PDB file of C-alpha atoms in Angstrom:
ATOM      1  CA  MET N 125     123.611-113.385  78.544  1.00 75.00           C
ATOM      2  CA  ASP N 126     121.999-110.015  77.836  1.00 89.00           C
ATOM      3  CA  TYR N 127     119.813-110.432  80.916  1.00 93.00           C
ATOM      4  CA  ILE N 128     122.864-110.908  83.152  1.00 93.00           C
ATOM      5  CA  GLU N 129     124.468-107.735  81.779  1.00 94.00           C
ATOM      6  CA  LYS N 130     121.308-105.746  82.521  1.00 95.00           C
ATOM      7  CA  VAL N 131     121.234-107.109  86.070  1.00 95.00           C
ATOM      8  CA  LEU N 132     124.912-106.240  86.577  1.00 95.00           C
ATOM      9  CA  ASP N 133     124.322-102.707  85.287  1.00 96.00           C
ATOM     10  CA  LYS N 134     121.476-102.265  87.782  1.00 96.00           C
ATOM     11  CA  VAL N 135     123.628-103.602  90.613  1.00 96.00           C
ATOM     12  CA  ARG N 136     126.408-101.178  89.666  1.00 95.00           C
ATOM     13  CA  GLU N 137     123.914 -98.290  89.577  1.00 95.00           C
ATOM     14  CA  TRP N 138     122.491 -99.207  93.018  1.00 95.00           C
ATOM     15  CA  THR N 139     126.006 -99.581  94.453  1.00 93.00           C
ATOM     16  CA  ARG N 140     126.969 -96.140  93.126  1.00 90.00           C
ATOM     17  CA  LYS N 141     123.823 -94.620  94.669  1.00 90.00           C
ATOM     18  CA  LEU N 142     124.512 -96.348  97.982  1.00 89.00           C
ATOM     19  CA  ILE N 143     128.100 -95.109  98.096  1.00 86.00           C
ATOM     20  CA  ASP N 144     126.916 -91.559  97.235  1.00 83.00           C
ATOM     21  CA  ALA N 145     124.351 -91.740 100.043  1.00 83.00           C
ATOM     22  CA  VAL N 146     126.870 -92.953 102.620  1.00 83.00           C
ATOM     23  CA  LEU N 147     129.980 -91.028 101.646  1.00 80.00           C
ATOM     24  CA  GLY N 148     128.384 -88.101  99.875  1.00 76.00           C
ATOM     25  CA  PRO N 149     128.643 -87.231  96.204  1.00 67.00           C
ATOM     26  CA  GLU N 150     131.960 -87.322  94.391  1.00 65.00           C
ATOM     27  CA  ALA N 151     134.299 -84.578  95.460  1.00 68.00           C
ATOM     28  CA  GLN N 152     134.190 -81.612  93.126  1.00 71.00           C
ATOM     29  CA  PRO N 153     137.020 -79.131  92.904  1.00 76.00           C
ATOM     30  CA  GLU N 154     136.407 -75.921  94.766  1.00 79.00           C
ATOM     31  CA  PRO N 155     135.798 -72.938  92.502  1.00 82.00           C
ATOM     32  CA  GLU N 156     138.651 -70.499  92.211  1.00 87.00           C
ATOM     33  CA  ALA N 157     138.266 -67.332  94.215  1.00 84.00           C
ATOM     34  CA  ILE N 158     137.556 -64.245  92.161  1.00 85.00           C
ATOM     35  CA  PRO N 159     139.618 -61.250  93.226  1.00 83.00           C
ATOM     36  CA  ILE N 160     137.466 -58.269  94.164  1.00 83.00           C
ATOM     37  CA  PRO N 161     139.025 -54.824  93.876  1.00 83.00           C
ATOM     38  CA  VAL N 162     138.887 -52.836  97.112  1.00 82.00           C
ATOM     39  CA  ASN N 163     139.275 -49.101  97.419  1.00 79.00           C
ATOM     40  CA  ASP N 164     141.623 -48.977 100.401  1.00 73.00           C
ATOM     41  CA  ARG N 165     142.175 -45.220 100.424  1.00 73.00           C
ATOM     42  CA  ARG N 166     141.248 -43.601 103.678  1.00 69.00           C
ATOM     43  CA  VAL N 167     140.067 -40.051 103.336  1.00 62.00           C
ATOM     44  CA  ARG N 168     140.681 -37.884 106.387  1.00 59.00           C
ATOM     45  CA  ARG N 169     139.421 -34.380 106.583  1.00 59.00           C
TER      46      ARG N 169
END
């Protein structure tokens, strides 16, 4: 019985790798944008 479980684990691992190869890795949330302060003053002389 233990042998069958090991085989099933390997099959699951290979299936996961195959899906990742075909569809790409699992979607990860995009990082939140960090606001960057901008000096918008226009100096005219």
